[in-house]
CSV table of C-alpha atoms in Angstrom, one decimal:
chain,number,residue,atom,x,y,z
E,63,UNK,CA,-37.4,76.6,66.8
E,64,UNK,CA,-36.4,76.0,63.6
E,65,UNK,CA,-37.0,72.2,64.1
E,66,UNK,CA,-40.0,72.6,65.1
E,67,UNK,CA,-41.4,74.9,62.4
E,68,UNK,CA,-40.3,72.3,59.4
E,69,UNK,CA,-42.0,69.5,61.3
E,70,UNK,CA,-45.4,71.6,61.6
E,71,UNK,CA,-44.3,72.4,57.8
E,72,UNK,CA,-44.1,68.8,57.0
E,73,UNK,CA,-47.8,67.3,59.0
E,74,UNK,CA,-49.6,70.3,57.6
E,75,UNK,CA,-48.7,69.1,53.9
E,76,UNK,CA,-49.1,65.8,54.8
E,77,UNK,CA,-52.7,66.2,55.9
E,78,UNK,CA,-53.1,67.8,52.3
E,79,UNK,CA,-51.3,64.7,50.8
E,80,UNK,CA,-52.5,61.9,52.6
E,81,UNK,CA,-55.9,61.1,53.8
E,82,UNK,CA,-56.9,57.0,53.8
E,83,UNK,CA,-60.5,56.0,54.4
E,84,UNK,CA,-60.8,52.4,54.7
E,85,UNK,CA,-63.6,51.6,53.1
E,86,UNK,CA,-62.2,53.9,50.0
E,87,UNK,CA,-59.2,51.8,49.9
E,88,UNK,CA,-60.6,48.5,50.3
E,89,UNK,CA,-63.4,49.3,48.1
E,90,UNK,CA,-60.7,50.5,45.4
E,91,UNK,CA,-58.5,47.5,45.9
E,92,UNK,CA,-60.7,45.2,45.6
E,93,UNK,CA,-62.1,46.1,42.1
E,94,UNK,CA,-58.5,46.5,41.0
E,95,UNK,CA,-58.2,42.9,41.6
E,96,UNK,CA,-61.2,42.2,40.1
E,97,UNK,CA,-59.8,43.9,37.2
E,98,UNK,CA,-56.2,42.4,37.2
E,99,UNK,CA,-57.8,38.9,37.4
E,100,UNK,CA,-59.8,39.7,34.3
E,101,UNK,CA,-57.7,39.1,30.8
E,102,UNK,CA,-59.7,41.7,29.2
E,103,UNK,CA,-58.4,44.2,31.7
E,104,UNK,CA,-55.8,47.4,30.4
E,105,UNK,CA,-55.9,48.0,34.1
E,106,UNK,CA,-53.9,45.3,35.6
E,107,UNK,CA,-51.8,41.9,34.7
E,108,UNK,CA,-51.4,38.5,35.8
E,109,UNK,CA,-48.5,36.7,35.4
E,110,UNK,CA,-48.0,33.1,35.8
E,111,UNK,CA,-44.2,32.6,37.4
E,112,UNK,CA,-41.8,29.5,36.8
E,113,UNK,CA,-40.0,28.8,40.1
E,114,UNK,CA,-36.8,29.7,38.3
E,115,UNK,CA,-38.2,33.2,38.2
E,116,UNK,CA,-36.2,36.6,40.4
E,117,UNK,CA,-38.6,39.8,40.6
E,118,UNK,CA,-37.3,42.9,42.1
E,119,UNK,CA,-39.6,45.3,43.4
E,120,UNK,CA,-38.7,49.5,43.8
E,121,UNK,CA,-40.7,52.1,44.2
E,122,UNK,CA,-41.1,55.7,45.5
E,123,UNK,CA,-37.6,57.0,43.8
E,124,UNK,CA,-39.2,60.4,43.3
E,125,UNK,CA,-37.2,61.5,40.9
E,126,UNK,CA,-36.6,65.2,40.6
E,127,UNK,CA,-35.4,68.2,39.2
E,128,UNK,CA,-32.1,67.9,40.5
E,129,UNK,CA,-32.7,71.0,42.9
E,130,UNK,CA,-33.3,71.0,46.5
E,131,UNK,CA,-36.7,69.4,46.1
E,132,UNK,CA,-35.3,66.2,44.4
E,133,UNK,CA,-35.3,63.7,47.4
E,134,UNK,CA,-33.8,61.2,45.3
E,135,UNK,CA,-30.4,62.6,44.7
E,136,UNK,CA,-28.9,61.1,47.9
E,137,UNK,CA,-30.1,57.5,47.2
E,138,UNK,CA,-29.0,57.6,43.1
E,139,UNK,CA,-25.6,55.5,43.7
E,140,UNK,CA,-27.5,53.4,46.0
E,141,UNK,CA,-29.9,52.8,43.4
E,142,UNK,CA,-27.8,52.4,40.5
E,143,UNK,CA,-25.4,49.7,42.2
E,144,UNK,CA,-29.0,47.8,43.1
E,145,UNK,CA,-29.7,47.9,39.5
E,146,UNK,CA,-26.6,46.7,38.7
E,147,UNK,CA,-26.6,43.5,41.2
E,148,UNK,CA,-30.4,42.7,40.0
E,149,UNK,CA,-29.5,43.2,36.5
E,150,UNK,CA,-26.7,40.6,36.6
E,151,UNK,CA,-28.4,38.3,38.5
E,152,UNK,CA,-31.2,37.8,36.1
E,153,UNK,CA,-33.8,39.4,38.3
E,154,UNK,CA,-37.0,41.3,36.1
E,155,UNK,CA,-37.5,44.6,37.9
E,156,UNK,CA,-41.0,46.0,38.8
E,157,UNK,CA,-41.3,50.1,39.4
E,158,UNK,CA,-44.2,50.1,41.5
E,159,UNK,CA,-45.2,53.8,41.0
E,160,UNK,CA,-43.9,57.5,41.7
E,161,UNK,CA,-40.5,57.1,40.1
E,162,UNK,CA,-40.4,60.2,38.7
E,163,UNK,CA,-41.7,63.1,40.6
E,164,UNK,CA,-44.4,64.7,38.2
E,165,UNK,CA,-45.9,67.0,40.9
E,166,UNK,CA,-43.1,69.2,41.1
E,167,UNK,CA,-40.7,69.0,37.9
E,168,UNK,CA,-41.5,68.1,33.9
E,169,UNK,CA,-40.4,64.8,32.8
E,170,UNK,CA,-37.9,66.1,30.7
E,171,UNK,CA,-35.8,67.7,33.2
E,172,UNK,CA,-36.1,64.6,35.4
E,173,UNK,CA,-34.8,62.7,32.4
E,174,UNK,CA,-31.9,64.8,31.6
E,175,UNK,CA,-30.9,64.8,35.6
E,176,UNK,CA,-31.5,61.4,36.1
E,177,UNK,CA,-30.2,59.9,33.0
E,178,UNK,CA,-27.6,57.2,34.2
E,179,UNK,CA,-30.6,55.5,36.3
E,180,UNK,CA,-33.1,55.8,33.8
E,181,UNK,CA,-30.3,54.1,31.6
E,182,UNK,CA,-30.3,51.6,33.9
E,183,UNK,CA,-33.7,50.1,33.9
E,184,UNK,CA,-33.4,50.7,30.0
E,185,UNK,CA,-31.1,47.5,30.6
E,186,UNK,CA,-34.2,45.5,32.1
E,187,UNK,CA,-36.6,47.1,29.3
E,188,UNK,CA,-34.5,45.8,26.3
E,189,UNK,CA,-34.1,42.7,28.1
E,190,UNK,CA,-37.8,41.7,28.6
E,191,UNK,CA,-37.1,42.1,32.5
E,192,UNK,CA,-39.1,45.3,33.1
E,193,UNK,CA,-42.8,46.2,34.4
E,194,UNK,CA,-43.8,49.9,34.6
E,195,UNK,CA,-46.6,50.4,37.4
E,196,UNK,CA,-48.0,54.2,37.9
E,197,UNK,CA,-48.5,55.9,41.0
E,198,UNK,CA,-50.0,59.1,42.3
E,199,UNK,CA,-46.9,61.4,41.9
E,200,UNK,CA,-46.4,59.8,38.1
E,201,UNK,CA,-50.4,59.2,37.2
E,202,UNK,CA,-49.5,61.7,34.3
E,203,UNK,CA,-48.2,58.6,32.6
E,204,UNK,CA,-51.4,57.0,32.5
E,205,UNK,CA,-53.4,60.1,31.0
E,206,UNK,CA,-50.8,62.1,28.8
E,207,UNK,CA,-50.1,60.2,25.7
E,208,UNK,CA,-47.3,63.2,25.6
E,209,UNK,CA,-45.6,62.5,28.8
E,210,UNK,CA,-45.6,58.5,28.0
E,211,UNK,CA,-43.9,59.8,24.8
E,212,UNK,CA,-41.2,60.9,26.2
E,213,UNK,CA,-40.1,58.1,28.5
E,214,UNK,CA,-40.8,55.4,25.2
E,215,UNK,CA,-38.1,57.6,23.4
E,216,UNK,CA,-35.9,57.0,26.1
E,217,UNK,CA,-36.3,53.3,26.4
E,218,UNK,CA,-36.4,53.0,23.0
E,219,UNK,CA,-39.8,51.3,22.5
E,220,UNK,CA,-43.3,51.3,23.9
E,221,UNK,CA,-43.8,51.5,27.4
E,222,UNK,CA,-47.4,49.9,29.3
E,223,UNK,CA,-47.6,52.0,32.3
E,224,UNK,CA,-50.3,49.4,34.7
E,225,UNK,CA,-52.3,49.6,37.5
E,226,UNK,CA,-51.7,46.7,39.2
E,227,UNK,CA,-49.7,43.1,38.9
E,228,UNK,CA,-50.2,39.9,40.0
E,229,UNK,CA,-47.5,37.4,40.3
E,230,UNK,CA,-49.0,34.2,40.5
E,231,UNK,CA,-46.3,31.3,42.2
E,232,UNK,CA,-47.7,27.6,42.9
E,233,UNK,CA,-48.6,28.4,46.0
E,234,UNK,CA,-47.9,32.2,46.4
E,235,UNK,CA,-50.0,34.8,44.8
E,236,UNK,CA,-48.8,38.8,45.5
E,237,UNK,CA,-51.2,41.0,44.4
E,238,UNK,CA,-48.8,44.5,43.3
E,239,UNK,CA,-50.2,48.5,43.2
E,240,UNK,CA,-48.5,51.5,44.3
E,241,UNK,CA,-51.2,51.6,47.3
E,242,UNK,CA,-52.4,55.5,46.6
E,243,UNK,CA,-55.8,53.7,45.6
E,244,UNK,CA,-58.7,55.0,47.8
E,245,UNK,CA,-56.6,57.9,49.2
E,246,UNK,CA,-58.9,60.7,48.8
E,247,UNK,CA,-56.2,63.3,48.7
E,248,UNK,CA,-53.5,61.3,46.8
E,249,UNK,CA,-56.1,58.9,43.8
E,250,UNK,CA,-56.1,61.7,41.2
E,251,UNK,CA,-56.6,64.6,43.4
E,252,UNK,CA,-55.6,67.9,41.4
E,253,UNK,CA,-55.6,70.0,44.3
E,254,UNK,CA,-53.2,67.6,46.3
E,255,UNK,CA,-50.8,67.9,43.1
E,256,UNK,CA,-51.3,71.8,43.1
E,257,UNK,CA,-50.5,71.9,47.0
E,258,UNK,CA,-47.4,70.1,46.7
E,259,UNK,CA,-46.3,71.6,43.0
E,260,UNK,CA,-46.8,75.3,44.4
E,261,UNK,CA,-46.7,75.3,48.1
E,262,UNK,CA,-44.7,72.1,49.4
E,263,UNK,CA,-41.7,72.2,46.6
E,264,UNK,CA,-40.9,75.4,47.3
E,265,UNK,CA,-40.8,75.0,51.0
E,266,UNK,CA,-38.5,72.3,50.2
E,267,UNK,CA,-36.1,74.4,48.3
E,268,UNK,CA,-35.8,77.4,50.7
E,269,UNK,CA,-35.8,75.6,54.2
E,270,UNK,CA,-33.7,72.0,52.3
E,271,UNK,CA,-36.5,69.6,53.7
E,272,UNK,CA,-36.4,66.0,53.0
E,273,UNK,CA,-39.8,64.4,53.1
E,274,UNK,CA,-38.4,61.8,54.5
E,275,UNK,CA,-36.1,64.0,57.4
E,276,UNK,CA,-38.8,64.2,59.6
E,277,UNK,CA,-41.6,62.1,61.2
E,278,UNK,CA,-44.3,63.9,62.8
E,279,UNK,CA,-46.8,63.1,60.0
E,280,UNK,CA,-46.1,59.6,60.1
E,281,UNK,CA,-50.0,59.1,62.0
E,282,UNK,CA,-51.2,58.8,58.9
E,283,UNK,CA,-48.8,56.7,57.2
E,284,UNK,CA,-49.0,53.9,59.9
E,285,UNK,CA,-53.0,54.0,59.5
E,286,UNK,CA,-52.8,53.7,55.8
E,287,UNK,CA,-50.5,50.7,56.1
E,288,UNK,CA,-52.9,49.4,59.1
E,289,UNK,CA,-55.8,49.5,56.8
E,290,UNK,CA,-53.6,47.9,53.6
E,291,UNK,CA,-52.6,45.0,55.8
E,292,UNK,CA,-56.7,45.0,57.2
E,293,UNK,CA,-57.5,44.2,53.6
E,294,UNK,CA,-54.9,41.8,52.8
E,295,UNK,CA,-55.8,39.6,55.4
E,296,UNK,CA,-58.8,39.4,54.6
E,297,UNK,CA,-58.5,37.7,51.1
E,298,UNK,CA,-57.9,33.8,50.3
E,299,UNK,CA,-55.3,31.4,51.5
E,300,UNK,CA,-52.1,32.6,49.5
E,301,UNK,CA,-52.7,35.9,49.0
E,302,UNK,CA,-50.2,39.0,49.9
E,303,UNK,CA,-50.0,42.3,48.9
E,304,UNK,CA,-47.2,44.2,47.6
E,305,UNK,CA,-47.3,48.0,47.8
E,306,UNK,CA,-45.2,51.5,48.2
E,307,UNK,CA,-46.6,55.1,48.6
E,308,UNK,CA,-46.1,55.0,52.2
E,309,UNK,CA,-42.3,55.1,52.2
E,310,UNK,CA,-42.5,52.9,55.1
E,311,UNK,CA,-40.6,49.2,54.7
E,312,UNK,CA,-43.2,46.5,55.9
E,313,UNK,CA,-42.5,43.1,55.8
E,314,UNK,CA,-44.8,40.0,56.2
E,315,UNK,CA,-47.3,42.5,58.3
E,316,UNK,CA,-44.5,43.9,60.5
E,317,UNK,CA,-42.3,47.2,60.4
E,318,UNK,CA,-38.8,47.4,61.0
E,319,UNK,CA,-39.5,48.6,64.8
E,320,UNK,CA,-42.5,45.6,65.4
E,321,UNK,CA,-39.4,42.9,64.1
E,322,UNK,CA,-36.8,44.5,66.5
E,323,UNK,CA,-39.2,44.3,69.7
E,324,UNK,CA,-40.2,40.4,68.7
E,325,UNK,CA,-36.5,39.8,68.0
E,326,UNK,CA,-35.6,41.7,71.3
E,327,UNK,CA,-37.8,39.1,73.7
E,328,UNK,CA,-35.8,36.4,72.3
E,329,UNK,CA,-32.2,37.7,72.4
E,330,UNK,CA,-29.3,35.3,74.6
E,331,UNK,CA,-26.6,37.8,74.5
E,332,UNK,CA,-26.1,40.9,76.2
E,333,UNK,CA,-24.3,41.9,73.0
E,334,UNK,CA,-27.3,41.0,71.0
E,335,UNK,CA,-29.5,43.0,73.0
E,336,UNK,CA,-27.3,46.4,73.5
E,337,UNK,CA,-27.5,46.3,69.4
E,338,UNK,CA,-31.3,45.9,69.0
E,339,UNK,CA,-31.7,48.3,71.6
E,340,UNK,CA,-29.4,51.1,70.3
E,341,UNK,CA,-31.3,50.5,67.0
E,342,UNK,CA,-34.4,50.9,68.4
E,343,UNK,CA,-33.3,54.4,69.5
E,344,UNK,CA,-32.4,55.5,66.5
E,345,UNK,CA,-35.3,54.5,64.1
E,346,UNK,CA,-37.8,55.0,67.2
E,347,UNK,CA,-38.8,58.9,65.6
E,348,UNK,CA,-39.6,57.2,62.1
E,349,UNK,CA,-42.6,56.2,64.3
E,350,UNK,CA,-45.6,58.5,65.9
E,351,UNK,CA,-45.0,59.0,69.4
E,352,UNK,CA,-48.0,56.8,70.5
E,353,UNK,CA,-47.0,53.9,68.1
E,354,UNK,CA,-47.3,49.9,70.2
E,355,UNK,CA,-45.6,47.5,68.2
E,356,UNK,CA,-48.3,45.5,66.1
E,357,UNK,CA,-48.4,41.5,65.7
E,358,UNK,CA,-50.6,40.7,63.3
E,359,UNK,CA,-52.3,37.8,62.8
E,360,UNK,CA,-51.5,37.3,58.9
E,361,UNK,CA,-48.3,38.3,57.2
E,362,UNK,CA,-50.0,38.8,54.1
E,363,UNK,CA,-49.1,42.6,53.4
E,364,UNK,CA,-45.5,43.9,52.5
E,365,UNK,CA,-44.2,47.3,51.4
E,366,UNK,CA,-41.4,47.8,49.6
E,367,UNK,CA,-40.4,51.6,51.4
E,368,UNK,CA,-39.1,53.8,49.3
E,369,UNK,CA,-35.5,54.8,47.1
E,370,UNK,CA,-35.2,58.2,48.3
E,371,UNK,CA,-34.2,58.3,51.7
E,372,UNK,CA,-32.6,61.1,52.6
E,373,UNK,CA,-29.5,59.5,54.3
E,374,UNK,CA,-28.7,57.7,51.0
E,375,UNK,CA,-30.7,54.1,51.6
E,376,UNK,CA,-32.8,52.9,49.9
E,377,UNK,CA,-34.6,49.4,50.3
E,378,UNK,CA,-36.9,47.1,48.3
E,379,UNK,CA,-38.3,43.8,47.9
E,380,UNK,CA,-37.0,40.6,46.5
E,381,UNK,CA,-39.6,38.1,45.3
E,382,UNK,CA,-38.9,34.1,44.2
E,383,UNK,CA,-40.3,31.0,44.5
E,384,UNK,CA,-39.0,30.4,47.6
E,385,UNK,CA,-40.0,33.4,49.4
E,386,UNK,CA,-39.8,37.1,49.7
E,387,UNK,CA,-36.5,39.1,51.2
E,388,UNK,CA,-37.0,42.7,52.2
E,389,UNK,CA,-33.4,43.8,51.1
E,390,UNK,CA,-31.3,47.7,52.2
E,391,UNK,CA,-28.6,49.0,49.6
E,392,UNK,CA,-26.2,51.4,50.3
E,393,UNK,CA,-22.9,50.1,50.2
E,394,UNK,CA,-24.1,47.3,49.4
E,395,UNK,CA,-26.8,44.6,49.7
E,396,UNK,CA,-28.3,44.0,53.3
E,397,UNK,CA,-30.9,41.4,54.1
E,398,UNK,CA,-33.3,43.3,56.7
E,399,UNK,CA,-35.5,40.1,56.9
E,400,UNK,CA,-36.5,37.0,54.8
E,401,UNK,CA,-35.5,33.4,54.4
E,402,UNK,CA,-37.1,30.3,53.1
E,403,UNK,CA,-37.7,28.6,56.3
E,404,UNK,CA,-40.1,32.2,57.1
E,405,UNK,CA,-42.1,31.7,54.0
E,406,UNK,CA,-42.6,28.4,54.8
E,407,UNK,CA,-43.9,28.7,58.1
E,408,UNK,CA,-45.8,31.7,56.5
E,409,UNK,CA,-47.8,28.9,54.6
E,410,UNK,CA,-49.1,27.0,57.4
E,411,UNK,CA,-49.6,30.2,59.5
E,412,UNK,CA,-52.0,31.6,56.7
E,413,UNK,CA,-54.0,28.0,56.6
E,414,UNK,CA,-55.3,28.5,60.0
């Protein structure tokens, strides 16, 4: 009973929190990469990459108040020792929106919580290795000079909180927003933020609900990314797009479940196939119950998922010239999927 009352708990909020039309999103998408494209833009940037160039995208760390309602507190070593590796290794890190959570707590309680990972990215700030992008749950940053005060005293020098990147590789363009754009209950929706501040937060605290714990309310996160990959197929050769906000990992079009079912046809092993299969079982309630595994025609759209699971995961993407790797940390680093023989296959597939 008790089950079942935090998963009605959890759609009903949802419905308040998430609500993609596609025509809003494409619509929204597509003048932010009009805008990004243009120099004289504040909105977005474009960045010409070297192939020697590493880019780390997180997002969706949701960093809280340190109370019940924090869903990042599980995944902060995870996080830190990510930082740690892509720091080293020379990679320049993209937060690709809602790293702190602004809905619920003030940034400077999230600050004093979460100082050793905010420390952390400082690394990449003073460095030259850091890109700040806002999303719905941190859009404060892009309309309080006060709050984006705060956060520049911290890093110790002025932060540019964007819209939208666009990393532009030879060959490779990947087009980078949070992906709340278009949402009519999540783009700047003040009742959405009062909902979740007063209603959802609390709920949280008293009944200890992750919003990631529980997956009844995913319909609407599988028709958002549906409707993001829709659009991304749709633009020119070369063309992918990066985003978060769903807290659902997507890789070259495909989920983690719609890679396991393509990977299951083709296993040799009886070993092979008991794995897949027992992992299937156990992911197979991140999904809606009526979910068929997808094969899109175009893997142009990736999401980086989120750093705030509640088991202590968290997973984000790795971008180079050679490719893109959608990489888990917990104890350490795990390649879910990506190679360089993928992306280049991925070249030719786009062409036709």
């Amino acid at each position: 009973m008790a089950a079942s009352f935090k998963r009605w708990l959890v759609g009903l909020i949802n419905k308040w929190s998430s609500s993609p039309d596609e025509s809003k999103v494409h619509k929204a998408l597509d003048e932010l990469l009009k805008d990004t494209c243009n120099s004289e833009s504040i909105r977005g940037l474009a960045i010409p990459c070297d192939p020697e160039s590493k880019w780390v995208i997180v997002s969706d760390q949701h960093k809280g108040g340190g109370d019940r309602a924090d869903d990042f507190l599980p995944a902060a070593p995870a996080y830190l020792k990510a930082l740690d590796y892509y720091y080293q290794n020379g990679f320049t890190l993209i937060n690709n929106g809602d790293a702190e959570e602004l809905w619920e707590s003030n940034l400077k309680k999230v600050l004093s919580v979460h100082h050793e990972s905010l420390l952390a990215e400082k690394k990449f700030y003073a460095a030259g290795r850091y890109y700040r992008l806002f999303g719905n749950h941190d859009e404060e940053y892009a309309v309080k000079n006060a709050t984006r005060q705060t956060l520049d005293e911290l890093m110790g020098g002025k932060l540019w909180f964007y819209e939208a990147l666009l990393l532009q590789f030879p060959d490779q363009q990947y087009f980078i927003a949070h992906g709340h754009q278009g949402d009519i209950r999540s783009d700047g929706n003040p009742f959405s933020k009062w909902v979740v501040a007063n209603i959802w937060s609390p709920i949280q605290r008293l009944l200890k609900i992750s919003i990631n714990s529980l997956s009844d309310s995913l319909d609407n996160i599988s028709l958002h990314n549906e409707i993001m990959y829709r659009w991304s197929a749709q633009q020119q050769v070369g063309m992918n797009l990066v985003a978060g906000h769903t807290h659902q990992p997507i890789f070259q079009s495909l989920t983690h479940f719609d890679q396991l079912i393509i990977r299951l046809e083709k296993v040799t092993t009886e070993e092979e196939r008991n794995h897949i299969l027992s992992e299937l079982h156990r992911i197979r309630n991140q999904f809606p119950k009526d979910y068929q595994p997808r094969r899109p025609e175009k893997p142009t759209y990736y999401n980086s998922g989120c750093c705030c699971f509640d088991d202590g995961d968290i997973t984000c993407l790795e971008i180079t010239a050679s490719g893109v790797k959608l990489v888990k940390w917990k104890e350490g680093r795990v390649e879910l999927a990506g190679n360089e023989e993928i992306q280049r296959k991925n070249k030719g597939r786009n062409r036709g």
